[in-house]
Amino acid sequence: MKTLAVFISIYLISIVSINAQSQEKEILIIGTMHTVPKIVQKSYKPMLKRAIKYNPEAIYVESPKGNDTISWEYLKNGWSKSYKAFYYLSDSIQKTFTPNTEKFNTILKKTFNQMTKDDLDFLSNTFAFNRDNANYEFYEYIKKHGANGARKPTRHEDGDLTFKLAINQNIKILTSMDDQQTNDKYHEAWSKCYKDGKKNGSNEVLKKLNKKDYNSAIFPAIFRGLGKHVNKRKSLNRLHKLSSFRYSTIMTESCKNGEKYWDERNMRMAKNIGTQVENSNHTRNIIIVGASHVVGLEKELKENYPQFKITLVNEL
């Protein structure tokens, strides 16, 4: 009898262990090229196929969270004309639009094909009211291109990858995770570091790295392999080095500041991702982000969220 009890206990423990493993949360990171040239306008098509094959339950995008007031305080007059226009549109809608949670949830229960123009208008206005740029752009895209998405390449990660992936997966809400709270300081450091580089020779290293990055992408781009090439370790490390000023032969104060602000932005982005993944019921999560951020995000996620399985798209 004692032997039987031990056997049953071991069996039950193994079942619990297997179940726990099957529920391990995953994060897949895809590095993007943002907007691609017209000559390689179909570059996102192979990436979309790989993303669909992964079958994600949630999509994290490089867009500021609606409640990130610090980022929006900068962006309302910052570097991006698009974000600036959206901020003031959001302000305007907040004065004239009345949200309705019940109506909002009812519409989201419909399929994309079932949503009427009025439904889409209501969703767009709701997301704009909440300063949720990612989902505002998503539903504006559907209004323009229909429930199947754009027929011709938009040449941008949103229209050719993110939005089409969300439609295919029937994911109604994208999850924002960007942080631009110190982007003004980062851009200032970038400008000063470049000036320093003219004097100490760092800019020659910068030119060589940029040239190497460009030349190495030519052949893959011709055969629609640009996305796969960009997500190679060598490419990701080179982009990380360029964006974080680690290419500098002499790390002046401005270059050190640029490195600091870049790393801190990745750290806060990783925290935005990690906390939201922790609090969700989704197992398979995909991050679609500019390729320059991939190395930094991978490092931060692995260090601070060891309970998650972190994978880069080329490792699938």
Short mmCIF file of C-alpha atoms in Angstrom, two decimals:
data_model
loop_
_atom_site.label_atom_id
_atom_site.label_comp_id
_atom_site.label_asym_id
_atom_site.label_seq_id
_atom_site.Cartn_x
_atom_site.Cartn_y
_atom_site.Cartn_z
CA MET A 1 0.00 0.00 0.00
CA LYS A 2 2.87 2.35 0.89
CA THR A 3 4.54 1.68 -2.45
CA LEU A 4 1.28 2.45 -4.27
CA ALA A 5 0.90 5.74 -2.38
CA VAL A 6 4.43 6.78 -3.32
CA PHE A 7 3.77 5.88 -6.98
CA ILE A 8 0.57 7.94 -7.05
CA SER A 9 2.33 10.91 -5.43
CA ILE A 10 5.13 10.80 -8.01
CA TYR A 11 2.58 10.52 -10.80
CA LEU A 12 0.60 13.52 -9.57
CA ILE A 13 3.76 15.62 -9.16
CA SER A 14 4.81 14.76 -12.72
CA ILE A 15 1.39 15.78 -14.05
CA VAL A 16 1.59 19.12 -12.24
CA SER A 17 5.13 19.65 -13.54
CA ILE A 18 4.13 18.89 -17.14
CA ASN A 19 1.16 21.23 -16.88
CA ALA A 20 3.34 24.01 -15.47
CA GLN A 21 5.80 23.60 -18.30
CA SER A 22 3.04 23.71 -20.90
CA GLN A 23 1.88 27.02 -19.42
CA GLU A 24 5.33 28.66 -19.58
CA LYS A 25 4.92 32.11 -21.06
CA GLU A 26 6.88 32.86 -24.20
CA ILE A 27 8.07 36.10 -25.76
CA LEU A 28 9.16 36.10 -29.40
CA ILE A 29 11.03 39.21 -30.59
CA ILE A 30 10.94 40.31 -34.22
CA GLY A 31 13.23 43.16 -35.28
CA THR A 32 11.88 45.37 -38.06
CA MET A 33 13.20 47.87 -40.58
CA HIS A 34 10.32 50.31 -39.97
CA THR A 35 9.79 51.69 -43.52
CA VAL A 36 11.53 49.91 -46.41
CA PRO A 37 12.42 51.36 -49.85
CA LYS A 38 10.01 50.82 -52.73
CA ILE A 39 12.46 48.53 -54.51
CA VAL A 40 12.15 46.01 -51.64
CA GLN A 41 8.51 46.76 -50.81
CA LYS A 42 7.62 43.09 -50.25
CA SER A 43 10.27 42.54 -47.57
CA TYR A 44 7.72 42.08 -44.78
CA LYS A 45 5.84 39.24 -46.49
CA PRO A 46 8.20 36.41 -45.33
CA MET A 47 8.25 37.92 -41.83
CA LEU A 48 4.46 37.88 -41.72
CA LYS A 49 4.41 34.19 -42.64
CA ARG A 50 6.84 33.37 -39.83
CA ALA A 51 4.84 35.42 -37.34
CA ILE A 52 1.60 33.68 -38.32
CA LYS A 53 3.30 30.30 -37.97
CA TYR A 54 4.22 31.21 -34.39
CA ASN A 55 0.50 31.75 -33.73
CA PRO A 56 0.74 34.56 -31.15
CA GLU A 57 -2.05 35.40 -28.72
CA ALA A 58 -0.83 38.94 -28.04
CA ILE A 59 1.10 41.49 -30.10
CA TYR A 60 3.33 44.09 -28.44
CA VAL A 61 4.17 47.15 -30.53
CA GLU A 62 6.64 50.04 -30.41
CA SER A 63 4.11 52.71 -29.55
CA PRO A 64 3.73 54.77 -26.33
CA LYS A 65 1.14 53.62 -23.82
CA GLY A 66 -1.88 55.88 -23.58
CA ASN A 67 -1.30 56.55 -19.89
CA ASP A 68 2.41 57.36 -20.32
CA THR A 69 1.94 61.08 -19.68
CA ILE A 70 5.69 61.77 -19.55
CA SER A 71 6.30 60.39 -23.05
CA TRP A 72 3.28 62.23 -24.46
CA GLU A 73 4.36 65.48 -22.82
CA TYR A 74 7.49 65.24 -24.94
CA LEU A 75 5.86 63.83 -28.07
CA LYS A 76 3.19 66.53 -28.34
CA ASN A 77 5.96 68.80 -29.64
CA GLY A 78 8.64 66.19 -30.27
CA TRP A 79 10.44 64.64 -33.22
CA SER A 80 7.48 62.82 -34.79
CA LYS A 81 4.95 64.79 -36.83
CA SER A 82 2.60 61.80 -36.70
CA TYR A 83 2.64 61.56 -32.89
CA LYS A 84 2.30 65.33 -32.62
CA ALA A 85 -0.79 65.33 -34.86
CA PHE A 86 -2.28 62.40 -32.94
CA TYR A 87 -1.76 64.10 -29.59
CA TYR A 88 -3.76 67.16 -30.61
CA LEU A 89 -6.39 64.99 -32.30
CA SER A 90 -6.72 63.10 -29.03
CA ASP A 91 -7.08 66.38 -27.13
CA SER A 92 -9.83 67.46 -29.51
CA ILE A 93 -11.73 64.16 -29.26
CA GLN A 94 -11.56 64.23 -25.46
CA LYS A 95 -13.60 67.44 -25.58
CA THR A 96 -16.35 66.13 -27.88
CA PHE A 97 -16.55 62.34 -27.57
CA THR A 98 -18.26 60.31 -24.86
CA PRO A 99 -16.85 56.79 -24.27
CA ASN A 100 -19.22 53.88 -23.76
CA THR A 101 -17.56 50.77 -22.31
CA GLU A 102 -20.53 48.48 -22.97
CA LYS A 103 -20.78 49.54 -26.62
CA PHE A 104 -17.01 49.26 -27.00
CA ASN A 105 -16.94 45.68 -25.67
CA THR A 106 -19.94 44.68 -27.79
CA ILE A 107 -18.23 45.86 -30.98
CA LEU A 108 -15.02 44.03 -30.11
CA LYS A 109 -16.97 40.76 -29.90
CA LYS A 110 -17.72 41.05 -33.61
CA THR A 111 -15.41 39.72 -36.29
CA PHE A 112 -13.52 42.31 -38.31
CA ASN A 113 -15.79 41.57 -41.28
CA GLN A 114 -18.90 42.21 -39.19
CA MET A 115 -17.80 45.64 -38.01
CA THR A 116 -19.62 48.49 -39.72
CA LYS A 117 -18.18 51.90 -40.56
CA ASP A 118 -19.95 53.32 -37.51
CA ASP A 119 -18.41 50.56 -35.38
CA LEU A 120 -14.93 51.35 -36.69
CA ASP A 121 -15.45 55.07 -36.19
CA PHE A 122 -16.50 54.45 -32.59
CA LEU A 123 -13.47 52.26 -31.91
CA SER A 124 -11.09 54.80 -33.48
CA ASN A 125 -12.59 57.62 -31.41
CA THR A 126 -12.40 55.54 -28.23
CA PHE A 127 -8.73 54.74 -28.74
CA ALA A 128 -7.97 58.36 -29.63
CA PHE A 129 -9.83 59.48 -26.49
CA ASN A 130 -7.57 57.18 -24.46
CA ARG A 131 -4.48 58.43 -26.32
CA ASP A 132 -3.90 54.87 -27.58
CA ASN A 133 -2.08 55.59 -30.83
CA ALA A 134 -1.34 51.97 -31.81
CA ASN A 135 -4.96 50.86 -31.82
CA TYR A 136 -6.22 54.12 -33.29
CA GLU A 137 -3.89 53.56 -36.25
CA PHE A 138 -4.95 49.90 -36.44
CA TYR A 139 -8.65 50.67 -36.84
CA GLU A 140 -8.00 53.58 -39.17
CA TYR A 141 -6.07 51.08 -41.31
CA ILE A 142 -9.06 48.71 -41.34
CA LYS A 143 -11.38 51.60 -42.24
CA LYS A 144 -9.15 52.40 -45.21
CA HIS A 145 -8.21 48.92 -46.43
CA GLY A 146 -11.00 46.68 -45.20
CA ALA A 147 -11.05 43.63 -42.94
CA ASN A 148 -8.45 41.76 -45.01
CA GLY A 149 -5.90 44.54 -44.96
CA ALA A 150 -4.07 46.37 -47.74
CA ARG A 151 -3.72 44.50 -51.04
CA LYS A 152 -0.54 46.32 -52.01
CA PRO A 153 2.49 46.65 -49.71
CA THR A 154 2.47 49.73 -47.51
CA ARG A 155 6.25 49.30 -47.07
CA HIS A 156 5.86 49.82 -43.33
CA GLU A 157 5.91 47.34 -40.46
CA ASP A 158 2.42 48.37 -39.32
CA GLY A 159 0.54 47.84 -42.56
CA ASP A 160 2.54 44.87 -43.85
CA LEU A 161 3.27 42.99 -40.65
CA THR A 162 1.62 44.11 -37.40
CA PHE A 163 -1.89 44.89 -38.62
CA LYS A 164 -2.11 41.93 -40.98
CA LEU A 165 -0.87 39.62 -38.24
CA ALA A 166 -3.50 40.97 -35.82
CA ILE A 167 -6.27 40.49 -38.39
CA ASN A 168 -5.13 36.94 -39.15
CA GLN A 169 -4.98 36.07 -35.43
CA ASN A 170 -8.27 37.83 -34.66
CA ILE A 171 -6.43 39.99 -32.10
CA LYS A 172 -8.64 43.03 -31.55
CA ILE A 173 -6.31 45.08 -29.34
CA LEU A 174 -2.59 45.65 -29.78
CA THR A 175 -0.46 46.13 -26.66
CA SER A 176 1.74 49.23 -26.55
CA MET A 177 5.11 49.04 -24.82
CA ASP A 178 7.30 51.92 -26.05
CA ASP A 179 8.81 54.58 -23.78
CA GLN A 180 10.05 57.93 -25.06
CA GLN A 181 10.38 59.76 -21.76
CA THR A 182 14.02 60.74 -22.36
CA ASN A 183 14.11 60.74 -26.16
CA ASP A 184 14.76 64.48 -26.28
CA LYS A 185 17.89 63.97 -24.17
CA TYR A 186 18.93 61.01 -26.34
CA HIS A 187 18.64 63.05 -29.54
CA GLU A 188 20.59 65.89 -27.94
CA ALA A 189 23.34 63.46 -26.93
CA TRP A 190 23.34 61.98 -30.45
CA SER A 191 23.97 65.40 -31.99
CA LYS A 192 26.76 66.25 -29.56
CA CYS A 193 28.38 62.81 -29.84
CA TYR A 194 28.46 63.18 -33.63
CA LYS A 195 30.20 66.55 -33.29
CA ASP A 196 32.72 64.98 -30.93
CA GLY A 197 33.26 62.20 -33.44
CA LYS A 198 34.42 64.65 -36.08
CA LYS A 199 37.38 65.52 -33.88
CA ASN A 200 38.36 62.16 -32.38
CA GLY A 201 37.89 59.83 -35.36
CA SER A 202 34.77 58.03 -34.12
CA ASN A 203 32.78 59.17 -37.13
CA GLU A 204 35.06 57.21 -39.43
CA VAL A 205 34.17 54.08 -37.47
CA LEU A 206 30.51 55.08 -37.72
CA LYS A 207 30.74 55.45 -41.50
CA LYS A 208 32.39 52.04 -41.88
CA LEU A 209 29.75 50.34 -39.74
CA ASN A 210 26.92 52.01 -41.66
CA LYS A 211 28.51 51.02 -44.96
CA LYS A 212 28.97 47.44 -43.78
CA ASP A 213 25.37 47.33 -42.60
CA TYR A 214 24.13 48.62 -45.96
CA ASN A 215 26.32 46.43 -48.15
CA SER A 216 25.55 43.25 -46.20
CA ALA A 217 21.83 43.81 -46.73
CA ILE A 218 21.90 44.21 -50.53
CA PHE A 219 21.97 40.54 -51.54
CA PRO A 220 19.36 39.35 -48.97
CA ALA A 221 17.07 42.25 -49.92
CA ILE A 222 17.02 41.20 -53.58
CA PHE A 223 15.60 37.80 -52.64
CA ARG A 224 13.11 39.03 -50.01
CA GLY A 225 15.43 37.98 -47.23
CA LEU A 226 15.93 41.43 -45.71
CA GLY A 227 13.88 40.64 -42.61
CA LYS A 228 15.81 37.44 -41.92
CA HIS A 229 19.10 39.24 -42.51
CA VAL A 230 18.24 42.10 -40.16
CA ASN A 231 17.39 39.57 -37.43
CA LYS A 232 20.74 37.78 -37.62
CA ARG A 233 22.88 38.16 -34.51
CA LYS A 234 25.59 40.02 -36.40
CA SER A 235 23.11 42.53 -37.80
CA LEU A 236 21.35 43.03 -34.46
CA ASN A 237 24.63 43.54 -32.60
CA ARG A 238 25.80 46.03 -35.21
CA LEU A 239 22.55 48.01 -35.01
CA HIS A 240 22.69 47.97 -31.22
CA LYS A 241 26.26 49.24 -31.34
CA LEU A 242 25.32 52.05 -33.70
CA SER A 243 22.26 53.20 -31.75
CA SER A 244 23.94 53.05 -28.35
CA PHE A 245 27.14 54.87 -29.46
CA ARG A 246 29.27 51.88 -28.48
CA TYR A 247 31.08 52.30 -31.80
CA SER A 248 32.85 55.40 -30.43
CA THR A 249 36.61 55.05 -30.14
CA ILE A 250 36.54 57.69 -27.38
CA MET A 251 33.44 57.74 -25.18
CA THR A 252 33.02 61.45 -24.55
CA GLU A 253 30.47 62.67 -22.01
CA SER A 254 27.84 63.18 -24.71
CA CYS A 255 28.39 59.66 -26.12
CA LYS A 256 28.16 58.19 -22.62
CA ASN A 257 24.90 60.06 -22.11
CA GLY A 258 23.55 58.71 -25.40
CA GLU A 259 24.49 55.17 -24.39
CA LYS A 260 22.83 55.69 -21.01
CA TYR A 261 19.57 57.02 -22.42
CA TRP A 262 19.41 54.25 -25.04
CA ASP A 263 19.93 51.53 -22.45
CA GLU A 264 17.45 53.11 -20.06
CA ARG A 265 14.80 53.31 -22.77
CA ASN A 266 15.25 49.60 -23.53
CA MET A 267 15.06 48.88 -19.81
CA ARG A 268 11.73 50.72 -19.46
CA MET A 269 10.36 49.12 -22.63
CA ALA A 270 11.27 45.69 -21.25
CA LYS A 271 9.51 46.54 -18.00
CA ASN A 272 6.40 47.62 -19.93
CA ILE A 273 6.45 44.28 -21.74
CA GLY A 274 7.29 42.09 -18.75
CA THR A 275 4.69 43.50 -16.38
CA GLN A 276 1.94 43.25 -18.98
CA VAL A 277 2.87 39.68 -19.92
CA GLU A 278 2.87 38.78 -16.21
CA ASN A 279 -0.61 40.17 -15.74
CA SER A 280 -2.11 38.61 -18.87
CA ASN A 281 -3.51 35.16 -19.60
CA HIS A 282 -1.60 34.87 -22.86
CA THR A 283 1.09 32.24 -23.31
CA ARG A 284 2.53 33.18 -26.72
CA ASN A 285 3.48 36.83 -26.98
CA ILE A 286 5.19 38.52 -29.90
CA ILE A 287 7.12 41.80 -29.86
CA ILE A 288 7.39 43.77 -33.09
CA VAL A 289 10.05 46.42 -32.61
CA GLY A 290 12.78 48.29 -34.47
CA ALA A 291 15.74 45.94 -34.88
CA SER A 292 18.10 48.31 -33.05
CA HIS A 293 16.22 47.59 -29.81
CA VAL A 294 16.31 43.79 -29.98
CA VAL A 295 19.67 43.18 -28.25
CA GLY A 296 18.82 45.56 -25.41
CA LEU A 297 15.32 44.17 -24.92
CA GLU A 298 16.53 40.57 -24.97
CA LYS A 299 19.13 41.36 -22.29
CA GLU A 300 16.69 43.19 -20.02
CA LEU A 301 13.94 40.59 -20.36
CA LYS A 302 16.24 37.65 -19.70
CA GLU A 303 17.76 39.34 -16.65
CA ASN A 304 14.55 40.61 -15.08
CA TYR A 305 12.00 38.01 -16.22
CA PRO A 306 13.81 34.64 -16.14
CA GLN A 307 10.43 32.88 -15.82
CA PHE A 308 9.67 33.69 -19.46
CA LYS A 309 11.06 31.93 -22.51
CA ILE A 310 12.68 34.66 -24.63
CA THR A 311 13.31 33.80 -28.28
CA LEU A 312 14.49 35.80 -31.29
CA VAL A 313 12.67 35.15 -34.54
CA ASN A 314 15.71 33.62 -36.31
CA GLU A 315 15.99 31.07 -33.48
CA LEU A 316 12.59 29.51 -34.25
#
